[in-house]
XYZ file of N, CA, C and O in Angstrom:
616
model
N -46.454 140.246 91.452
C -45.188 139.823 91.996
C -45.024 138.331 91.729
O -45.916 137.501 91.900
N -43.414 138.001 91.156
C -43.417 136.564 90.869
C -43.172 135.963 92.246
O -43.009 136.572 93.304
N -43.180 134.284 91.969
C -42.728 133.533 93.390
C -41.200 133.847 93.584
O -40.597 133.437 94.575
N -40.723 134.436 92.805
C -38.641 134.223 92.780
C -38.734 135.704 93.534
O -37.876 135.886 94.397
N -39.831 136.945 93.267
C -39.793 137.934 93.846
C -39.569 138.047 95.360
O -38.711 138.476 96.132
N -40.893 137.388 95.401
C -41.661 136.936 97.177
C -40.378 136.108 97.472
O -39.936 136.449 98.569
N -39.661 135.192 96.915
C -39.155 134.748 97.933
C -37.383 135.526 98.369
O -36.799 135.279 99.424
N -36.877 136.382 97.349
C -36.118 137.150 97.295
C -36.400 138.329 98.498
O -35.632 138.620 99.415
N -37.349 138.744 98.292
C -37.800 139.731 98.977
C -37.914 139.086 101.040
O -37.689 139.715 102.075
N -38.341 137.681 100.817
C -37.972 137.242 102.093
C -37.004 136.732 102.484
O -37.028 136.559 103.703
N -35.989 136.346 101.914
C -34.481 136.001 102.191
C -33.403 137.083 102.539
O -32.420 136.665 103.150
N -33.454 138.445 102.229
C -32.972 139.538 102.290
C -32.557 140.025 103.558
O -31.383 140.293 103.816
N -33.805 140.181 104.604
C -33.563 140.542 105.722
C -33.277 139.430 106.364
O -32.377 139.777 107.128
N -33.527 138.044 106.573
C -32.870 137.350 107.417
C -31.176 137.009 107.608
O -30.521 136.698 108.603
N -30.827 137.207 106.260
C -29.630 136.638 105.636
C -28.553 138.731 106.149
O -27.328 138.824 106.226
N -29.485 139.870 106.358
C -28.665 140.984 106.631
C -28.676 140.695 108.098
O -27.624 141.170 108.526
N -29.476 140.042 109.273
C -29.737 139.713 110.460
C -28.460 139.315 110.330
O -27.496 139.914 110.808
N -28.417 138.261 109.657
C -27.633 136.982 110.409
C -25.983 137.859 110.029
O -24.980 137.807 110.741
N -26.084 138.374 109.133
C -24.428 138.723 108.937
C -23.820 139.685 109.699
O -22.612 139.727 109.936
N -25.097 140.874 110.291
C -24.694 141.194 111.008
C -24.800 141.216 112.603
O -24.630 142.134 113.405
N -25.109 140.002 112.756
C -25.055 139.323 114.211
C -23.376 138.819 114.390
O -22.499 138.914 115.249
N -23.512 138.315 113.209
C -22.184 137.836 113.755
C -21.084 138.811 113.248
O -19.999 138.262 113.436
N -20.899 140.244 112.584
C -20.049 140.813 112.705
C -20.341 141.588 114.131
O -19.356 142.181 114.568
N -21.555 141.675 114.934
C -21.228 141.533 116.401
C -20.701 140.847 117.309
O -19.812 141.245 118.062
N -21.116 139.957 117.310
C -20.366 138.640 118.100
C -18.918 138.622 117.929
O -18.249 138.561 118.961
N -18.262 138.669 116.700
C -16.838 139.004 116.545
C -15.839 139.194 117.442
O -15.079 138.555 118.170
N -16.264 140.906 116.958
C -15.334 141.691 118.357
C -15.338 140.969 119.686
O -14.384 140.459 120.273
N -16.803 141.042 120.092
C -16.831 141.003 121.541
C -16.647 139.368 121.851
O -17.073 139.353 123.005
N -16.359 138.270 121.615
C -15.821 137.115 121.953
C -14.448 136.554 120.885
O -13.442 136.910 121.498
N -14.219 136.188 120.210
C -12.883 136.084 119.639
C -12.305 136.608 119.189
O -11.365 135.976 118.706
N -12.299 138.077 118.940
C -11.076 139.549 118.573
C -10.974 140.025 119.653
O -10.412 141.097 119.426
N -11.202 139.930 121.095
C -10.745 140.313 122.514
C -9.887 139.528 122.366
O -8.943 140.310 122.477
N -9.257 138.214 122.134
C -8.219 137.725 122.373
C -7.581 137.614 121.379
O -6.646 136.851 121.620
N -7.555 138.027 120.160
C -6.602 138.527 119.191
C -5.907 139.579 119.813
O -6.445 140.392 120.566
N -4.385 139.570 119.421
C -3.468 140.136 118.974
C -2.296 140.215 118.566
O -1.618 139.217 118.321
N -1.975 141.152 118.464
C -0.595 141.403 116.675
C -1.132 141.151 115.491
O -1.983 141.818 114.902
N -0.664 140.270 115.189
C -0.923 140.458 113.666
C -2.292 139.391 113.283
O -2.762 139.179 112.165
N -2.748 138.799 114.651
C -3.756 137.920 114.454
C -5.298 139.003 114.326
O -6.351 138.804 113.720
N -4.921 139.962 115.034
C -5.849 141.264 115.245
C -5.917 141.684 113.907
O -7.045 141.969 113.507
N -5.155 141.772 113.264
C -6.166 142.668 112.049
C -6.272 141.776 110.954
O -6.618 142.254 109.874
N -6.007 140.419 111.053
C -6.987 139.206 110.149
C -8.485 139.607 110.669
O -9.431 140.165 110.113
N -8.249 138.979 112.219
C -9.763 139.208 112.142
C -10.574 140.635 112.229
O -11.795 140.730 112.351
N -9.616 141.754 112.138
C -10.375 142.805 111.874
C -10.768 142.774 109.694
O -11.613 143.392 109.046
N -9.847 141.913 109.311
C -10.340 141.570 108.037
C -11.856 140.912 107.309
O -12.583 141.119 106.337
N -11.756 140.030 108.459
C -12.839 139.326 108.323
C -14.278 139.876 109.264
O -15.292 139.200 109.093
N -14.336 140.618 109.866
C -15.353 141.632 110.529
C -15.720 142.574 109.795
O -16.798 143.103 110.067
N -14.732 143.194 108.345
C -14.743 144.087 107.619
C -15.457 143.220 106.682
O -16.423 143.781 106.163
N -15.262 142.047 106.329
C -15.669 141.241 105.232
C -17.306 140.847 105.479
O -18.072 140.712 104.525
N -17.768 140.669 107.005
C -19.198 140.503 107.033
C -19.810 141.727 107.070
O -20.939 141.728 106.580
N -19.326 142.989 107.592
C -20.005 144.322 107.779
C -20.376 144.385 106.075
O -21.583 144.455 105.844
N -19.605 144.369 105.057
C -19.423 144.937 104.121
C -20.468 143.637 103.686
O -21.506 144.195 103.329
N -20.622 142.360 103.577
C -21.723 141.622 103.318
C -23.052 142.031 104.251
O -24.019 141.880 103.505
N -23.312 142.287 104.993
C -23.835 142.536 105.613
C -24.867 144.134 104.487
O -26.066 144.229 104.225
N -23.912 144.900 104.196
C -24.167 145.867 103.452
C -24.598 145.888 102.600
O -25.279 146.860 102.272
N -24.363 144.469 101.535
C -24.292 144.369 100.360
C -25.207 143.632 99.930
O -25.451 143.515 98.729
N -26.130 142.756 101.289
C -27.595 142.384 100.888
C -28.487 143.192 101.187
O -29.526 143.112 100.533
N -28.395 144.197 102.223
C -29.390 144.758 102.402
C -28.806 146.506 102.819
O -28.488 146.932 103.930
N -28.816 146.955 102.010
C -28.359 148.299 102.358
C -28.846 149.407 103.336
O -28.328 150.489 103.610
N -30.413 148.609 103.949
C -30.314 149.639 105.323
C -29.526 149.121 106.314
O -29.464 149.795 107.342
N -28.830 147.971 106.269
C -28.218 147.600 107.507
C -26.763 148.966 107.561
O -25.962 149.137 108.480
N -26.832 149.502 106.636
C -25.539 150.606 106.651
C -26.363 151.903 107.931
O -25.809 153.001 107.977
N -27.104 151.769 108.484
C -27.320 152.893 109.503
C -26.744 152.159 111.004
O -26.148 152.740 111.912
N -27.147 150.646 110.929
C -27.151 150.039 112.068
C -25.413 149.809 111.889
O -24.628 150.229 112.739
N -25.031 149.172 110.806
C -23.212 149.338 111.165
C -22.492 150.603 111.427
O -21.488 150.611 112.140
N -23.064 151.892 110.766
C -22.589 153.084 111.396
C -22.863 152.903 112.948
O -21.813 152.832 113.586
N -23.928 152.818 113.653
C -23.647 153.053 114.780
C -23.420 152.082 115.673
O -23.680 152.240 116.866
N -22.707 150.532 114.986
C -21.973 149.568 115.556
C -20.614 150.300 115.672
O -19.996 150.490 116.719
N -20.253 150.676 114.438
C -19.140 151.312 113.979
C -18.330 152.056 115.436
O -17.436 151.760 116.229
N -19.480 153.409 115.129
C -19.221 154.394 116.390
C -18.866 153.787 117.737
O -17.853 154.012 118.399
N -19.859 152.993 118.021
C -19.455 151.849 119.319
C -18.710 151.474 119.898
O -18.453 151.513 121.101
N -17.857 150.662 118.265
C -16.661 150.036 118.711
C -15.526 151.089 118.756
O -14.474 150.913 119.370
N -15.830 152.174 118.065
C -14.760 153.226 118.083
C -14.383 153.648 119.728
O -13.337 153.438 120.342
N -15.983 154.501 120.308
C -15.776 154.704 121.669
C -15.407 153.384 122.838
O -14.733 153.655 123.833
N -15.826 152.222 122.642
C -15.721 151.479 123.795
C -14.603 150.716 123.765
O -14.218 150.410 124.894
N -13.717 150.158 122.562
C -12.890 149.042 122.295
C -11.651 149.682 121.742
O -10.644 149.133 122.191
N -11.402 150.655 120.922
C -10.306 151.696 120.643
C -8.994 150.545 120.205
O -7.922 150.660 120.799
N -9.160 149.499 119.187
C -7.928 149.004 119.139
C -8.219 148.772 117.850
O -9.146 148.264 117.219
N -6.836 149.447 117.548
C -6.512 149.717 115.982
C -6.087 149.125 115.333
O -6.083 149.568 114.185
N -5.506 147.892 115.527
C -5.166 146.850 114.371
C -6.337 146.292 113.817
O -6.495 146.053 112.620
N -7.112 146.101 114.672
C -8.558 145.705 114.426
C -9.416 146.469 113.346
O -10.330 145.894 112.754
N -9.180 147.412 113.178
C -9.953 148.532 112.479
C -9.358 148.718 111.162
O -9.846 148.867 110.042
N -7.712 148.651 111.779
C -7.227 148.921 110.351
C -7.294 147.448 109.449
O -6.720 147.382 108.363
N -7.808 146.657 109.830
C -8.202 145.318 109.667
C -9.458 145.550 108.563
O -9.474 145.452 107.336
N -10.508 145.902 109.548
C -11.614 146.537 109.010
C -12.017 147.189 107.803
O -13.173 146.945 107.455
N -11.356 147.950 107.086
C -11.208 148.787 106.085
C -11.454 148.205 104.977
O -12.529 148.301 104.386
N -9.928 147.172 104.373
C -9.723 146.365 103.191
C -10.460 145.019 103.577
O -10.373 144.253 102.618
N -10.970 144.600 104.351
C -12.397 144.043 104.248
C -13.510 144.056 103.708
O -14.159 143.229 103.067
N -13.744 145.587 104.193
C -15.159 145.824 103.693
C -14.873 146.661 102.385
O -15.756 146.670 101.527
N -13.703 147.367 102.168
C -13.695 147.677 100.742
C -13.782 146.631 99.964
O -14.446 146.834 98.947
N -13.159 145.139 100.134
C -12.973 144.097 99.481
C -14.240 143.851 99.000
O -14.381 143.781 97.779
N -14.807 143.764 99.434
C -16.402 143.280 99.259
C -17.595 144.256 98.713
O -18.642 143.943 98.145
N -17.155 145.377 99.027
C -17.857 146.694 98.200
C -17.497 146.431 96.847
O -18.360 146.220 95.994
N -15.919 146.430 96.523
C -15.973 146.519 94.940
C -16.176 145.471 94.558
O -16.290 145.545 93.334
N -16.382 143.769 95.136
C -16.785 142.959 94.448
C -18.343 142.931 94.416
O -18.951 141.971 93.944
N -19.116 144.293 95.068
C -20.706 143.992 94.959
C -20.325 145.060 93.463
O -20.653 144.787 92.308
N -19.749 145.988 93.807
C -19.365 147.134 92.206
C -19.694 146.374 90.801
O -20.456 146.478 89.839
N -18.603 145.512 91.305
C -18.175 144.588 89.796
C -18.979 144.057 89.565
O -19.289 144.150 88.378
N -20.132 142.908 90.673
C -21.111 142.564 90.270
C -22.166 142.833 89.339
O -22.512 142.171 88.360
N -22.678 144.031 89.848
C -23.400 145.183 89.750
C -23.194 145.432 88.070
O -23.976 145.541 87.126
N -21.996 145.455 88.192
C -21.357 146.066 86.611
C -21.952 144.883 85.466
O -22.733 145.146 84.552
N -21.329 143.427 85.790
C -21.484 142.460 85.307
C -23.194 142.023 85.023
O -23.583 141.432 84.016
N -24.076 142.474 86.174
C -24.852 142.303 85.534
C -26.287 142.996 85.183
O -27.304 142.515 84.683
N -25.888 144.672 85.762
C -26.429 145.182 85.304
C -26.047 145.764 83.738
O -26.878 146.176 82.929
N -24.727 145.695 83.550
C -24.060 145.669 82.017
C -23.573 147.304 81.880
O -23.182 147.773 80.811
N -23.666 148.101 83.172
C -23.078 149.273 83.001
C -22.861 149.693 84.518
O -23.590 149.363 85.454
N -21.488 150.645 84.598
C -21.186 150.555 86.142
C -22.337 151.923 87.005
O -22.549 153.117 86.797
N -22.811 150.933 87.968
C -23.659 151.733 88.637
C -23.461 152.043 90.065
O -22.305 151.751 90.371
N -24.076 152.482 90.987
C -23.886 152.328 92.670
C -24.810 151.945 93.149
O -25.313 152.868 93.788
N -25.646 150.642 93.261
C -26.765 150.420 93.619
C -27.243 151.207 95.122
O -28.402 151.434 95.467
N -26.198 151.483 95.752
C -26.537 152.100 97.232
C -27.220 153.327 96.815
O -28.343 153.645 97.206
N -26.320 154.162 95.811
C -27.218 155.249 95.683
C -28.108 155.619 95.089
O -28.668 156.715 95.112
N -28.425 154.181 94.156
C -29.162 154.567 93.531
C -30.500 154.572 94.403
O -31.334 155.477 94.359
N -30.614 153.025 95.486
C -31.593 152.964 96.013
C -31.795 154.315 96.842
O -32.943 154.760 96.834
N -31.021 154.882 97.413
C -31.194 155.550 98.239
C -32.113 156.929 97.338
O -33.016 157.592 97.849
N -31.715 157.055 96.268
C -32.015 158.424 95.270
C -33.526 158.072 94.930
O -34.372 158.964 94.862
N -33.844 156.669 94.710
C -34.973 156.453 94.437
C -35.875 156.207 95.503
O -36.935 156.243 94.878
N -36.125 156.026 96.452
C -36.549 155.286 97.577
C -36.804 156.689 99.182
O -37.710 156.794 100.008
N -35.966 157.215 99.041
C -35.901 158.167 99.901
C -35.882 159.408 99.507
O -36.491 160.253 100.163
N -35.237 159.721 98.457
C -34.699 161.218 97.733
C -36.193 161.395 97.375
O -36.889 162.369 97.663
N -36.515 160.434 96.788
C -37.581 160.810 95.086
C -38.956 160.209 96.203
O -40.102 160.498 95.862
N -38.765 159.487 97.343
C -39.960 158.969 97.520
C -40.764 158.014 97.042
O -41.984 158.046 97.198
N -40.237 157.234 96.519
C -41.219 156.209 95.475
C -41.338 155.308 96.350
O -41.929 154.298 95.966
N -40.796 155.332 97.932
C -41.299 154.238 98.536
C -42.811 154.415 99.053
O -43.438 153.583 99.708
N -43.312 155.807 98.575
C -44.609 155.906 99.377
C -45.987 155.618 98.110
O -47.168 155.936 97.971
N -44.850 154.757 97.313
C -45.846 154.188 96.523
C -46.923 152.818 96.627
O -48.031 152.549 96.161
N -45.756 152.013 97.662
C -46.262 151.086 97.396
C -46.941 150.914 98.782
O -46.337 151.547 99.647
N -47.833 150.357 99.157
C -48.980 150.104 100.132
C -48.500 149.211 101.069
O -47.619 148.374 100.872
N -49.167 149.435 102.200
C -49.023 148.368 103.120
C -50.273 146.928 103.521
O -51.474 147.188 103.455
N -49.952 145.946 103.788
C -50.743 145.387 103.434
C -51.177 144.410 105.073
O -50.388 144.333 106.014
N -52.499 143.798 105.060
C -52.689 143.578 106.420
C -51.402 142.079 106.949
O -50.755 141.382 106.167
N -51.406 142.026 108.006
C -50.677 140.710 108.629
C -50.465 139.542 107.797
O -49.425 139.056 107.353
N -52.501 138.965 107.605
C -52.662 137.417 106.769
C -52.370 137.649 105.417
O -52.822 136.873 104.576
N -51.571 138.753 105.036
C -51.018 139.006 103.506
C -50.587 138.013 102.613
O -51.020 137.559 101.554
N -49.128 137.694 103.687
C -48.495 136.538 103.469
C -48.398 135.317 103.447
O -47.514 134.597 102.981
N -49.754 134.982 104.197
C -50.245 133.655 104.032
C -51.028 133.508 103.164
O -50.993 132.296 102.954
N -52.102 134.169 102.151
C -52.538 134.306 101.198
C -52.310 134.678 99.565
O -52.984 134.469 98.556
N -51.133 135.276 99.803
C -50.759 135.986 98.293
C -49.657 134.323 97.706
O -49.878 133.891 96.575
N -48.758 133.722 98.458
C -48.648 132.707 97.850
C -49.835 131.738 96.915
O -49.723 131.448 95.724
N -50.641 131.464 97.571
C -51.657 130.815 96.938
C -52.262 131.761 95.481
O -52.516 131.359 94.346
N -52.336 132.932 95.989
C -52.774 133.855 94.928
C -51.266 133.617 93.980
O -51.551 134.172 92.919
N -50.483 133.322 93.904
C -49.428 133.788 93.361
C -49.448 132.563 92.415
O -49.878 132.478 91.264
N -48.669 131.324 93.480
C -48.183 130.160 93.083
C -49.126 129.356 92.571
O -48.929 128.735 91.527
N -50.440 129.271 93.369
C -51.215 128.640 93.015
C -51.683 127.643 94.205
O -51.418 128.050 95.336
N -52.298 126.478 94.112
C -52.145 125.626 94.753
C -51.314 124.412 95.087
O -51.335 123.893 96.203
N -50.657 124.024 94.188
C -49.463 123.044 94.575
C -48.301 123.992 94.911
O -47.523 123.467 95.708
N -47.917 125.371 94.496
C -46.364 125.944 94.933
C -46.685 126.748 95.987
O -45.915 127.041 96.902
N -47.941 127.148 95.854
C -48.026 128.011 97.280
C -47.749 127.245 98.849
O -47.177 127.876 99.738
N -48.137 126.087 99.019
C -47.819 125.850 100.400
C -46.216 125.598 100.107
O -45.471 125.890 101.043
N -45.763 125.216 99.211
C -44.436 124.788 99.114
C -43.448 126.029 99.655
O -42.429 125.962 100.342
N -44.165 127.228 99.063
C -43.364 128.353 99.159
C -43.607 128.923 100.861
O -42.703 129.500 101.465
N -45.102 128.621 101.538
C -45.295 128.985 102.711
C -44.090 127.984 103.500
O -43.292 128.353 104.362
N -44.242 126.602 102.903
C -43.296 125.645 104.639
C -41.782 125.991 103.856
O -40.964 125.410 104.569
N -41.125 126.579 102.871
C -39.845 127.444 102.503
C -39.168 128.019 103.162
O -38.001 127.925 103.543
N -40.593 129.156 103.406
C -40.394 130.366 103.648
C -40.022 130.208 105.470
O -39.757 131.209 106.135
């Protein structure tokens, strides 16, 4: 594994945390006091982090389904939602296009991971490894001058 790997691989989940913290926070403190037509901007922009949110890390799509459901049963206001939609489509087809651009042919990375990873199982390929993993494989990696660099980074 390169250092651009390791550190990819650790930026991923913090950066799906954080996006979808705050497409929680949203609703429940400044889209309670939206409304008319201010309501489904910010149901735009709730659609726009769910759908980022999605688009770094694609298991966060179980945890927005059942944000999703949530807000369906507890909050029931529909400008908001219909807000929601062309948000997160917005941002789906610009991960599409991405995708396209640079994988150089149009693909669905969602499904693909999902086909490979879960369908096919190839996640039970790779091993688990003890705790002090991560404090060691930099050095193994980087070496000695990039490895601590990459530990106080990280």
């Amino acid at each position: 594994m390169t250092m651009s790997e390791t550190i990819s691989k650790r930026s991923g989940p913090p950066l799906s945390a954080t996006t979808i913290t705050i497409s929680c926070i949203l609703p429940t403190i400044r889209c309670r006091r939206a409304v008319g037509q201010r309501e489904f901007g910010w149901g735009v922009l709730l659609g726009m982090t769910a759908g980022m949110t999605f688009a770094v890390r694609f298991q966060m799509g179980f945890a927005l389904l059942g944000y999703g459901i949530w807000l369906l049963v507890f909050h029931r206001r529909w400008k908001l939602y219909a807000g929601m939609v062309p948000g997160l489509l917005a941002i789906l087809v610009l991960g599409l296009l991405a995708d396209r651009w640079l994988y150089g042919e149009w693909t669905l990375t969602p499904w693909n991971y999902l086909c490979e990873n879960i369908l096919n199982e190839n996640m039970l390929k790779f091993g688990t490894s003890p705790w002090w993993y991560y404090f060691t494989e930099p050095f193994t990696e980087g070496g000695y001058v990039y490895g601590p660099l990459a530990l106080v980074a990280a």
